[in-house]
PDB file of C-alpha atoms in Angstrom:
ATOM      1  CA  UNK A  95       0.287   0.039  -0.066  1.00  0.00           C
ATOM      2  CA  UNK A  96       0.880   3.500  -0.330  1.00  0.00           C
ATOM      3  CA  UNK A  97       1.470   5.220   3.046  1.00  0.00           C
ATOM      4  CA  UNK A  98       2.358   8.682   3.996  1.00  0.00           C
ATOM      5  CA  UNK A  99       3.631  10.588   7.069  1.00  0.00           C
ATOM      6  CA  UNK A 100       3.150  13.732   7.681  1.00  0.00           C
ATOM      7  CA  UNK A 101       5.719  15.115  10.279  1.00  0.00           C
ATOM      8  CA  UNK A 102       5.150  18.436  11.327  1.00  0.00           C
ATOM      9  CA  UNK A 103       8.400  19.439  12.980  1.00  0.00           C
ATOM     10  CA  UNK A 104       9.892  22.408  14.732  1.00  0.00           C
ATOM     11  CA  UNK A 105      11.681  23.271  11.131  1.00  0.00           C
ATOM     12  CA  UNK A 106       9.956  21.450   8.539  1.00  0.00           C
ATOM     13  CA  UNK A 107       6.942  20.101   7.599  1.00  0.00           C
ATOM     14  CA  UNK A 108       7.562  17.212   5.795  1.00  0.00           C
ATOM     15  CA  UNK A 109       5.327  14.477   4.012  1.00  0.00           C
ATOM     16  CA  UNK A 110       7.095  11.469   2.959  1.00  0.00           C
ATOM     17  CA  UNK A 111       5.238   8.953   0.375  1.00  0.00           C
ATOM     18  CA  UNK A 112       6.375   5.542   0.915  1.00  0.00           C
ATOM     19  CA  UNK A 113       5.485   1.933  -0.867  1.00  0.00           C
ATOM     20  CA  UNK A 114       5.109  -0.432   1.761  1.00  0.00           C
ATOM     21  CA  UNK A 115       3.677  -3.869   3.163  1.00  0.00           C
ATOM     22  CA  UNK A 116       4.680  -6.041   6.273  1.00  0.00           C
ATOM     23  CA  UNK A 117       7.942  -7.624   5.922  1.00  0.00           C
ATOM     24  CA  UNK A 118       9.495  -5.265   3.274  1.00  0.00           C
ATOM     25  CA  UNK A 119      11.404  -2.117   3.384  1.00  0.00           C
ATOM     26  CA  UNK A 120       9.564   1.024   2.679  1.00  0.00           C
ATOM     27  CA  UNK A 121      10.620   2.537  -0.984  1.00  0.00           C
ATOM     28  CA  UNK A 122      10.077   6.220  -1.056  1.00  0.00           C
ATOM     29  CA  UNK A 123       8.339   7.591  -3.560  1.00  0.00           C
ATOM     30  CA  UNK A 124       7.477  11.267  -3.089  1.00  0.00           C
ATOM     31  CA  UNK A 125       8.849  13.543  -0.317  1.00  0.00           C
ATOM     32  CA  UNK A 126       7.158  17.242   0.209  1.00  0.00           C
ATOM     33  CA  UNK A 127       8.606  19.770   2.236  1.00  0.00           C
ATOM     34  CA  UNK A 128       8.392  23.369   3.510  1.00  0.00           C
ATOM     35  CA  UNK A 129      10.330  25.257   6.201  1.00  0.00           C
ATOM     36  CA  UNK A 130       7.835  26.550   8.758  1.00  0.00           C
ATOM     37  CA  UNK A 131      10.518  26.878  12.046  1.00  0.00           C
ATOM     38  CA  UNK A 132       7.519  26.686  14.544  1.00  0.00           C
ATOM     39  CA  UNK A 133      10.303  26.225  17.259  1.00  0.00           C
ATOM     40  CA  UNK A 134      11.271  30.018  16.230  1.00  0.00           C
ATOM     41  CA  UNK A 135       7.826  31.311  15.796  1.00  0.00           C
ATOM     42  CA  UNK A 136       6.765  31.246  19.845  1.00  0.00           C
ATOM     43  CA  UNK A 137       5.799  34.273  21.423  1.00  0.00           C
ATOM     44  CA  UNK A 138       6.775  35.769  24.495  1.00  0.00           C
ATOM     45  CA  UNK A 139       4.845  33.424  26.549  1.00  0.00           C
ATOM     46  CA  UNK A 140       5.416  30.161  24.376  1.00  0.00           C
ATOM     47  CA  UNK A 141       2.480  30.061  22.428  1.00  0.00           C
ATOM     48  CA  UNK A 142       2.740  29.778  18.234  1.00  0.00           C
ATOM     49  CA  UNK A 143       1.222  32.983  17.196  1.00  0.00           C
ATOM     50  CA  UNK A 144      -1.761  33.915  14.422  1.00  0.00           C
ATOM     51  CA  UNK A 145       0.536  34.191  11.854  1.00  0.00           C
ATOM     52  CA  UNK A 146       2.446  30.536  12.640  1.00  0.00           C
ATOM     53  CA  UNK A 147      -0.886  28.998  12.733  1.00  0.00           C
ATOM     54  CA  UNK A 148      -2.102  30.403   9.650  1.00  0.00           C
ATOM     55  CA  UNK A 149       1.199  29.295   7.948  1.00  0.00           C
ATOM     56  CA  UNK A 150       0.710  25.916   9.600  1.00  0.00           C
ATOM     57  CA  UNK A 151      -2.815  25.278   7.991  1.00  0.00           C
ATOM     58  CA  UNK A 152      -2.014  26.099   4.879  1.00  0.00           C
ATOM     59  CA  UNK A 153       1.291  23.917   4.913  1.00  0.00           C
ATOM     60  CA  UNK A 154      -0.907  20.851   5.917  1.00  0.00           C
ATOM     61  CA  UNK A 155      -3.344  21.876   3.277  1.00  0.00           C
ATOM     62  CA  UNK A 156      -0.770  21.385   0.699  1.00  0.00           C
ATOM     63  CA  UNK A 157       0.493  18.751   1.930  1.00  0.00           C
ATOM     64  CA  UNK A 158      -3.245  16.936   1.775  1.00  0.00           C
ATOM     65  CA  UNK A 159      -3.114  17.978  -1.332  1.00  0.00           C
ATOM     66  CA  UNK A 160       0.035  16.414  -2.476  1.00  0.00           C
ATOM     67  CA  UNK A 161      -0.245  13.330  -0.490  1.00  0.00           C
ATOM     68  CA  UNK A 162      -4.118  13.022  -2.420  1.00  0.00           C
ATOM     69  CA  UNK A 163      -1.888  13.598  -5.839  1.00  0.00           C
ATOM     70  CA  UNK A 164       0.236  10.649  -4.797  1.00  0.00           C
ATOM     71  CA  UNK A 165      -2.650   8.393  -4.002  1.00  0.00           C
ATOM     72  CA  UNK A 166      -1.803   7.534  -0.546  1.00  0.00           C
ATOM     73  CA  UNK A 167      -4.408   5.343   0.712  1.00  0.00           C
ATOM     74  CA  UNK A 168      -3.343   5.914   4.794  1.00  0.00           C
ATOM     75  CA  UNK A 169      -1.872   9.675   5.794  1.00  0.00           C
ATOM     76  CA  UNK A 170      -0.410   9.387   9.497  1.00  0.00           C
ATOM     77  CA  UNK A 171       0.030  12.759  10.947  1.00  0.00           C
ATOM     78  CA  UNK A 172       2.371  13.620  13.934  1.00  0.00           C
ATOM     79  CA  UNK A 173       3.928  16.625  15.593  1.00  0.00           C
ATOM     80  CA  UNK A 174       6.874  17.138  17.666  1.00  0.00           C
ATOM     81  CA  UNK A 175       8.414  19.350  20.240  1.00  0.00           C
ATOM     82  CA  UNK A 176       7.313  22.582  18.714  1.00  0.00           C
ATOM     83  CA  UNK A 177       3.689  21.791  18.937  1.00  0.00           C
ATOM     84  CA  UNK A 178       4.334  19.561  22.092  1.00  0.00           C
ATOM     85  CA  UNK A 179       5.316  22.460  24.373  1.00  0.00           C
ATOM     86  CA  UNK A 180       3.598  25.297  22.832  1.00  0.00           C
ATOM     87  CA  UNK A 181       1.184  26.793  25.323  1.00  0.00           C
ATOM     88  CA  UNK A 182      -1.525  26.977  23.109  1.00  0.00           C
ATOM     89  CA  UNK A 183      -0.722  23.499  21.826  1.00  0.00           C
ATOM     90  CA  UNK A 184      -4.443  22.187  22.455  1.00  0.00           C
ATOM     91  CA  UNK A 185      -6.019  25.667  20.426  1.00  0.00           C
ATOM     92  CA  UNK A 186      -3.300  24.767  17.864  1.00  0.00           C
ATOM     93  CA  UNK A 187      -4.479  21.349  17.170  1.00  0.00           C
ATOM     94  CA  UNK A 188      -8.049  22.173  17.151  1.00  0.00           C
ATOM     95  CA  UNK A 189      -7.384  25.001  14.434  1.00  0.00           C
ATOM     96  CA  UNK A 190      -5.836  22.331  12.170  1.00  0.00           C
ATOM     97  CA  UNK A 191      -8.417  19.781  12.926  1.00  0.00           C
ATOM     98  CA  UNK A 192     -11.364  21.759  11.922  1.00  0.00           C
ATOM     99  CA  UNK A 193      -9.912  23.514   8.503  1.00  0.00           C
ATOM    100  CA  UNK A 194      -8.092  20.404   7.431  1.00  0.00           C
ATOM    101  CA  UNK A 195      -9.710  17.287   9.048  1.00  0.00           C
ATOM    102  CA  UNK A 196      -6.047  16.428   9.986  1.00  0.00           C
ATOM    103  CA  UNK A 197      -5.761  15.036  13.340  1.00  0.00           C
ATOM    104  CA  UNK A 198      -2.098  15.532  14.558  1.00  0.00           C
ATOM    105  CA  UNK A 199      -0.843  12.944  16.904  1.00  0.00           C
ATOM    106  CA  UNK A 200       1.461  14.511  19.234  1.00  0.00           C
ATOM    107  CA  UNK A 201       4.548  12.694  19.926  1.00  0.00           C
ATOM    108  CA  UNK A 202       6.107  12.414  23.457  1.00  0.00           C
ATOM    109  CA  UNK A 203       9.864  13.037  23.507  1.00  0.00           C
ATOM    110  CA  UNK A 204      10.449   9.680  24.768  1.00  0.00           C
ATOM    111  CA  UNK A 205       7.996   8.047  21.781  1.00  0.00           C
ATOM    112  CA  UNK A 206      10.130  10.505  19.396  1.00  0.00           C
ATOM    113  CA  UNK A 207      13.399   8.585  20.536  1.00  0.00           C
ATOM    114  CA  UNK A 208      11.943   5.176  20.864  1.00  0.00           C
ATOM    115  CA  UNK A 209      11.043   5.505  17.438  1.00  0.00           C
ATOM    116  CA  UNK A 210      13.878   6.844  15.893  1.00  0.00           C
ATOM    117  CA  UNK A 211      15.644   4.149  17.744  1.00  0.00           C
ATOM    118  CA  UNK A 212      13.435   1.333  16.054  1.00  0.00           C
ATOM    119  CA  UNK A 213      14.388   2.981  12.705  1.00  0.00           C
ATOM    120  CA  UNK A 214      18.032   2.695  13.063  1.00  0.00           C
ATOM    121  CA  UNK A 215      17.484  -0.842  14.596  1.00  0.00           C
ATOM    122  CA  UNK A 216      15.950  -2.071  11.428  1.00  0.00           C
ATOM    123  CA  UNK A 217      18.588  -0.182   9.462  1.00  0.00           C
ATOM    124  CA  UNK A 218      21.718  -1.586  10.517  1.00  0.00           C
ATOM    125  CA  UNK A 219      20.178  -4.833  12.265  1.00  0.00           C
ATOM    126  CA  UNK A 220      20.949  -7.158  14.936  1.00  0.00           C
ATOM    127  CA  UNK A 221      24.512  -7.230  14.287  1.00  0.00           C
ATOM    128  CA  UNK A 222      24.869  -3.946  15.412  1.00  0.00           C
ATOM    129  CA  UNK A 223      24.723  -5.205  18.966  1.00  0.00           C
ATOM    130  CA  UNK A 224      24.457  -2.424  21.593  1.00  0.00           C
ATOM    131  CA  UNK A 225      23.162   1.126  20.098  1.00  0.00           C
ATOM    132  CA  UNK A 226      23.545   4.470  21.247  1.00  0.00           C
ATOM    133  CA  UNK A 227      21.490   6.744  19.041  1.00  0.00           C
ATOM    134  CA  UNK A 228      21.304  10.575  19.148  1.00  0.00           C
ATOM    135  CA  UNK A 229      19.288  12.623  17.272  1.00  0.00           C
ATOM    136  CA  UNK A 230      19.270  16.770  16.833  1.00  0.00           C
ATOM    137  CA  UNK A 231      15.868  18.302  16.049  1.00  0.00           C
ATOM    138  CA  UNK A 232      14.838  21.873  15.441  1.00  0.00           C
ATOM    139  CA  UNK A 233      13.264  21.633  18.929  1.00  0.00           C
ATOM    140  CA  UNK A 234      14.511  18.717  20.585  1.00  0.00           C
ATOM    141  CA  UNK A 235      17.657  16.097  21.528  1.00  0.00           C
ATOM    142  CA  UNK A 236      16.979  12.758  21.640  1.00  0.00           C
ATOM    143  CA  UNK A 237      19.195   9.759  22.734  1.00  0.00           C
ATOM    144  CA  UNK A 238      18.346   6.069  23.282  1.00  0.00           C
ATOM    145  CA  UNK A 239      20.220   3.193  23.747  1.00  0.00           C
ATOM    146  CA  UNK A 240      19.646  -0.673  23.496  1.00  0.00           C
ATOM    147  CA  UNK A 241      20.109  -3.939  22.023  1.00  0.00           C
ATOM    148  CA  UNK A 242      16.659  -4.542  21.273  1.00  0.00           C
ATOM    149  CA  UNK A 243      14.061  -2.989  19.187  1.00  0.00           C
ATOM    150  CA  UNK A 244      12.448  -0.921  22.318  1.00  0.00           C
ATOM    151  CA  UNK A 245      15.455   0.774  23.539  1.00  0.00           C
ATOM    152  CA  UNK A 246      16.265   0.412  27.448  1.00  0.00           C
ATOM    153  CA  UNK A 247      17.053   3.779  27.796  1.00  0.00           C
ATOM    154  CA  UNK A 248      15.377   6.961  25.899  1.00  0.00           C
ATOM    155  CA  UNK A 249      15.425  10.400  26.846  1.00  0.00           C
ATOM    156  CA  UNK A 250      14.257  13.934  25.305  1.00  0.00           C
ATOM    157  CA  UNK A 251      16.040  17.358  25.709  1.00  0.00           C
ATOM    158  CA  UNK A 252      15.037  20.621  24.682  1.00  0.00           C
ATOM    159  CA  UNK A 253      17.771  21.102  22.817  1.00  0.00           C
ATOM    160  CA  UNK A 254      17.298  21.442  19.449  1.00  0.00           C
ATOM    161  CA  UNK A 255      19.185  23.653  17.167  1.00  0.00           C
ATOM    162  CA  UNK A 256      16.325  25.630  15.902  1.00  0.00           C
ATOM    163  CA  UNK A 257      15.332  26.390  19.605  1.00  0.00           C
ATOM    164  CA  UNK A 258      19.006  27.294  20.693  1.00  0.00           C
ATOM    165  CA  UNK A 259      19.589  29.730  17.838  1.00  0.00           C
ATOM    166  CA  UNK A 260      16.391  31.638  18.386  1.00  0.00           C
ATOM    167  CA  UNK A 261      16.655  31.976  22.153  1.00  0.00           C
ATOM    168  CA  UNK A 262      20.728  32.242  23.115  1.00  0.00           C
ATOM    169  CA  UNK A 263      22.583  33.032  19.764  1.00  0.00           C
ATOM    170  CA  UNK A 264      21.287  36.347  18.486  1.00  0.00           C
ATOM    171  CA  UNK A 265      24.307  37.729  16.974  1.00  0.00           C
ATOM    172  CA  UNK A 266      25.251  36.773  13.431  1.00  0.00           C
ATOM    173  CA  UNK A 267      28.064  35.921  13.592  1.00  0.00           C
ATOM    174  CA  UNK A 268      27.188  35.286  17.517  1.00  0.00           C
ATOM    175  CA  UNK A 269      29.442  36.704  20.247  1.00  0.00           C
ATOM    176  CA  UNK A 270      31.858  34.671  21.740  1.00  0.00           C
ATOM    177  CA  UNK A 271      30.100  35.192  25.377  1.00  0.00           C
ATOM    178  CA  UNK A 272      26.982  33.940  24.141  1.00  0.00           C
ATOM    179  CA  UNK A 273      28.513  30.722  22.127  1.00  0.00           C
ATOM    180  CA  UNK A 274      30.229  29.969  25.528  1.00  0.00           C
ATOM    181  CA  UNK A 275      26.998  30.566  27.706  1.00  0.00           C
ATOM    182  CA  UNK A 276      25.291  28.063  25.145  1.00  0.00           C
ATOM    183  CA  UNK A 277      28.024  25.865  25.765  1.00  0.00           C
ATOM    184  CA  UNK A 278      27.951  25.375  29.072  1.00  0.00           C
ATOM    185  CA  UNK A 279      24.245  25.007  29.304  1.00  0.00           C
ATOM    186  CA  UNK A 280      24.301  22.158  26.732  1.00  0.00           C
ATOM    187  CA  UNK A 281      27.118  20.402  28.527  1.00  0.00           C
ATOM    188  CA  UNK A 282      24.827  20.828  31.863  1.00  0.00           C
ATOM    189  CA  UNK A 283      22.021  19.586  30.280  1.00  0.00           C
ATOM    190  CA  UNK A 284      23.622  16.478  28.741  1.00  0.00           C
ATOM    191  CA  UNK A 285      25.631  15.571  31.570  1.00  0.00           C
ATOM    192  CA  UNK A 286      22.521  15.203  33.917  1.00  0.00           C
ATOM    193  CA  UNK A 287      21.512  12.078  31.199  1.00  0.00           C
ATOM    194  CA  UNK A 288      24.598  10.430  31.148  1.00  0.00           C
ATOM    195  CA  UNK A 289      24.339   7.947  34.359  1.00  0.00           C
ATOM    196  CA  UNK A 290      20.745   6.804  32.919  1.00  0.00           C
ATOM    197  CA  UNK A 291      23.200   5.228  29.914  1.00  0.00           C
ATOM    198  CA  UNK A 292      25.881   4.543  31.500  1.00  0.00           C
ATOM    199  CA  UNK A 293      24.689   1.659  33.895  1.00  0.00           C
ATOM    200  CA  UNK A 294      24.000  -0.112  30.645  1.00  0.00           C
ATOM    201  CA  UNK A 295      27.479  -0.274  29.596  1.00  0.00           C
ATOM    202  CA  UNK A 296      29.089   0.908  26.575  1.00  0.00           C
ATOM    203  CA  UNK A 297      27.336   0.523  23.149  1.00  0.00           C
ATOM    204  CA  UNK A 298      28.696  -1.676  20.375  1.00  0.00           C
ATOM    205  CA  UNK A 299      27.811   1.204  17.474  1.00  0.00           C
ATOM    206  CA  UNK A 300      26.939   4.424  17.897  1.00  0.00           C
ATOM    207  CA  UNK A 301      24.658   6.511  15.381  1.00  0.00           C
ATOM    208  CA  UNK A 302      23.164   9.715  14.702  1.00  0.00           C
ATOM    209  CA  UNK A 303      19.979  11.024  12.360  1.00  0.00           C
ATOM    210  CA  UNK A 304      19.229  14.161  11.584  1.00  0.00           C
ATOM    211  CA  UNK A 305      19.944  16.549   8.850  1.00  0.00           C
ATOM    212  CA  UNK A 306      21.996  18.620  11.634  1.00  0.00           C
ATOM    213  CA  UNK A 307      24.263  15.552  11.701  1.00  0.00           C
ATOM    214  CA  UNK A 308      24.158  14.674   8.213  1.00  0.00           C
ATOM    215  CA  UNK A 309      25.395  18.436   7.326  1.00  0.00           C
ATOM    216  CA  UNK A 310      28.170  18.122  10.413  1.00  0.00           C
ATOM    217  CA  UNK A 311      29.507  14.643   8.562  1.00  0.00           C
ATOM    218  CA  UNK A 312      29.461  16.566   5.084  1.00  0.00           C
ATOM    219  CA  UNK A 313      31.127  19.594   6.179  1.00  0.00           C
ATOM    220  CA  UNK A 314      34.023  16.868   8.074  1.00  0.00           C
ATOM    221  CA  UNK A 315      34.145  15.104   4.802  1.00  0.00           C
ATOM    222  CA  UNK A 316      31.536  12.399   4.442  1.00  0.00           C
ATOM    223  CA  UNK A 317      30.255  11.743   0.999  1.00  0.00           C
ATOM    224  CA  UNK A 318      27.264  13.667  -0.739  1.00  0.00           C
ATOM    225  CA  UNK A 319      23.938  12.935  -0.476  1.00  0.00           C
ATOM    226  CA  UNK A 320      23.948  12.336  -4.135  1.00  0.00           C
ATOM    227  CA  UNK A 321      26.149   9.480  -3.685  1.00  0.00           C
ATOM    228  CA  UNK A 322      22.993   7.501  -2.350  1.00  0.00           C
ATOM    229  CA  UNK A 323      21.775   6.331   0.885  1.00  0.00           C
ATOM    230  CA  UNK A 324      24.035   3.297   1.040  1.00  0.00           C
ATOM    231  CA  UNK A 325      27.586   5.088   1.344  1.00  0.00           C
ATOM    232  CA  UNK A 326      29.300   4.627   4.919  1.00  0.00           C
ATOM    233  CA  UNK A 327      29.047   8.684   6.705  1.00  0.00           C
ATOM    234  CA  UNK A 328      31.084   9.038   9.543  1.00  0.00           C
ATOM    235  CA  UNK A 329      31.528  12.299  11.880  1.00  0.00           C
ATOM    236  CA  UNK A 330      34.769  11.918  14.068  1.00  0.00           C
ATOM    237  CA  UNK A 331      34.358  14.136  17.535  1.00  0.00           C
ATOM    238  CA  UNK A 332      38.278  15.192  16.749  1.00  0.00           C
ATOM    239  CA  UNK A 333      37.128  16.952  13.359  1.00  0.00           C
ATOM    240  CA  UNK A 334      33.519  18.216  14.925  1.00  0.00           C
ATOM    241  CA  UNK A 335      36.066  19.935  17.466  1.00  0.00           C
ATOM    242  CA  UNK A 336      38.101  21.200  14.951  1.00  0.00           C
ATOM    243  CA  UNK A 337      35.187  22.400  13.050  1.00  0.00           C
ATOM    244  CA  UNK A 338      33.217  24.690  16.337  1.00  0.00           C
ATOM    245  CA  UNK A 339      35.220  27.613  16.606  1.00  0.00           C
ATOM    246  CA  UNK A 340      35.538  27.951  12.767  1.00  0.00           C
ATOM    247  CA  UNK A 341      31.148  28.089  12.587  1.00  0.00           C
ATOM    248  CA  UNK A 342      31.392  30.350  15.555  1.00  0.00           C
ATOM    249  CA  UNK A 343      33.501  32.836  13.886  1.00  0.00           C
ATOM    250  CA  UNK A 344      31.175  32.435  10.443  1.00  0.00           C
ATOM    251  CA  UNK A 345      27.873  34.606   9.241  1.00  0.00           C
ATOM    252  CA  UNK A 346      25.376  32.584   8.562  1.00  0.00           C
ATOM    253  CA  UNK A 347      25.465  33.254   4.730  1.00  0.00           C
ATOM    254  CA  UNK A 348      29.514  31.992   5.024  1.00  0.00           C
ATOM    255  CA  UNK A 349      28.120  28.684   6.484  1.00  0.00           C
ATOM    256  CA  UNK A 350      25.352  28.420   3.836  1.00  0.00           C
ATOM    257  CA  UNK A 351      28.868  28.078   1.218  1.00  0.00           C
ATOM    258  CA  UNK A 352      29.931  24.911   3.088  1.00  0.00           C
ATOM    259  CA  UNK A 353      29.278  21.949   1.382  1.00  0.00           C
ATOM    260  CA  UNK A 354      26.107  20.157   2.278  1.00  0.00           C
ATOM    261  CA  UNK A 355      24.780  23.339   4.312  1.00  0.00           C
ATOM    262  CA  UNK A 356      21.456  24.478   2.936  1.00  0.00           C
ATOM    263  CA  UNK A 357      20.604  28.290   3.327  1.00  0.00           C
ATOM    264  CA  UNK A 358      17.817  27.735   5.451  1.00  0.00           C
ATOM    265  CA  UNK A 359      19.746  25.691   8.133  1.00  0.00           C
ATOM    266  CA  UNK A 360      22.894  27.793   8.245  1.00  0.00           C
ATOM    267  CA  UNK A 361      21.896  30.019  11.447  1.00  0.00           C
ATOM    268  CA  UNK A 362      21.117  26.489  13.186  1.00  0.00           C
ATOM    269  CA  UNK A 363      24.487  24.970  12.217  1.00  0.00           C
ATOM    270  CA  UNK A 364      26.436  26.321  15.288  1.00  0.00           C
ATOM    271  CA  UNK A 365      23.908  25.773  17.864  1.00  0.00           C
ATOM    272  CA  UNK A 366      23.582  22.047  16.306  1.00  0.00           C
ATOM    273  CA  UNK A 367      27.483  21.292  16.437  1.00  0.00           C
ATOM    274  CA  UNK A 368      27.628  22.277  19.651  1.00  0.00           C
ATOM    275  CA  UNK A 369      25.116  19.775  21.150  1.00  0.00           C
ATOM    276  CA  UNK A 370      26.718  17.153  19.069  1.00  0.00           C
ATOM    277  CA  UNK A 371      30.135  17.939  20.382  1.00  0.00           C
ATOM    278  CA  UNK A 372      29.076  17.839  24.080  1.00  0.00           C
ATOM    279  CA  UNK A 373      26.834  14.541  23.439  1.00  0.00           C
ATOM    280  CA  UNK A 374      30.099  12.716  21.989  1.00  0.00           C
ATOM    281  CA  UNK A 375      32.319  14.083  24.479  1.00  0.00           C
ATOM    282  CA  UNK A 376      30.001  13.453  27.363  1.00  0.00           C
ATOM    283  CA  UNK A 377      29.379   9.893  26.153  1.00  0.00           C
ATOM    284  CA  UNK A 378      33.219   9.395  25.197  1.00  0.00           C
ATOM    285  CA  UNK A 379      32.138   8.912  21.596  1.00  0.00           C
ATOM    286  CA  UNK A 380      35.230   9.220  19.515  1.00  0.00           C
ATOM    287  CA  UNK A 381      33.224   8.309  16.073  1.00  0.00           C
ATOM    288  CA  UNK A 382      29.455   8.200  15.456  1.00  0.00           C
ATOM    289  CA  UNK A 383      28.008   6.610  11.939  1.00  0.00           C
ATOM    290  CA  UNK A 384      25.140   8.939  10.259  1.00  0.00           C
ATOM    291  CA  UNK A 385      21.850   6.872   9.500  1.00  0.00           C
ATOM    292  CA  UNK A 386      19.321   7.758   6.675  1.00  0.00           C
ATOM    293  CA  UNK A 387      16.703   6.517   8.500  1.00  0.00           C
ATOM    294  CA  UNK A 388      14.886   8.270  11.514  1.00  0.00           C
ATOM    295  CA  UNK A 389      11.814   9.687  12.968  1.00  0.00           C
ATOM    296  CA  UNK A 390       9.388   9.452   9.595  1.00  0.00           C
ATOM    297  CA  UNK A 391      10.707   5.814   9.141  1.00  0.00           C
ATOM    298  CA  UNK A 392      10.259   4.655  12.826  1.00  0.00           C
ATOM    299  CA  UNK A 393       6.647   5.695  12.388  1.00  0.00           C
ATOM    300  CA  UNK A 394       6.167   3.648   8.874  1.00  0.00           C
ATOM    301  CA  UNK A 395       7.755   0.843  10.277  1.00  0.00           C
ATOM    302  CA  UNK A 396       5.515   0.803  13.752  1.00  0.00           C
ATOM    303  CA  UNK A 397       2.309   1.080  11.573  1.00  0.00           C
ATOM    304  CA  UNK A 398       3.313  -1.630   9.168  1.00  0.00           C
ATOM    305  CA  UNK A 399       4.181  -3.738  12.105  1.00  0.00           C
ATOM    306  CA  UNK A 400       0.644  -3.107  13.528  1.00  0.00           C
ATOM    307  CA  UNK A 401      -0.924  -4.024   9.663  1.00  0.00           C
ATOM    308  CA  UNK A 402       1.072  -7.445  10.448  1.00  0.00           C
ATOM    309  CA  UNK A 403      -0.135  -8.374  13.503  1.00  0.00           C
ATOM    310  CA  UNK A 404      -4.084  -7.509  12.331  1.00  0.00           C
TER     311      UNK A 404
END
């Protein structure tokens, strides 16, 4: 059947259409994206303003039309941290439902981490052993660890690249004091979770997902996306540590000139790099591998599992 996943994220509203059936690998058929940056549209009270809600409704309508055009049989719509943490989340969800007939399921941070972990496990298989999975989104950071398809530990922290950039890095380039303050904040938040994972022992394989990690790997020398999904891409901590001060000294326009860095995400790259560096350092990770599957694929796989059980 043709499935569609509508992901209302903190940066992007993304419709992914796949051809899938239980027991088979989902095959991408179409992708439709709109940059919305909900995490940066929150007002001082933490609510998504009227303009942001109007834009969200319009983008969901566009995605619905694209899904219909592509013959999607079953649409799985969900929202993540920007909607989850908005103080007017219920009103936003009601407006989307009233004007589009789309019932957005709001995932908890732990659910995000577990579904992303499932996707990574399926991609690498059982031979990967104990997995540590790290995902940096626009609004939150997810970390999960385990040896099965359900992680033994999963946490979500409010350390998304978009959120941190909007709240803590106002300059372009940012002031060095702001960078140091953000670095300290990020490390304090992540350090609180390390003990929850260390009791399970060292992972056999460390994996990262998300556009932030893909861009960091690319500027560090990893293969271009045009070379395909199955090329191994790694990010080494030593390389990342060398890039952080360089990114901090650049303007967004200068970062956008780097290989693999999109103009719309260039402003967030430094905050994402600080989070990635802190996670790799505090979890004592020298190198990690980039996985092309993440949350959207996890949602699809969970749906297919339920279909297979029916």
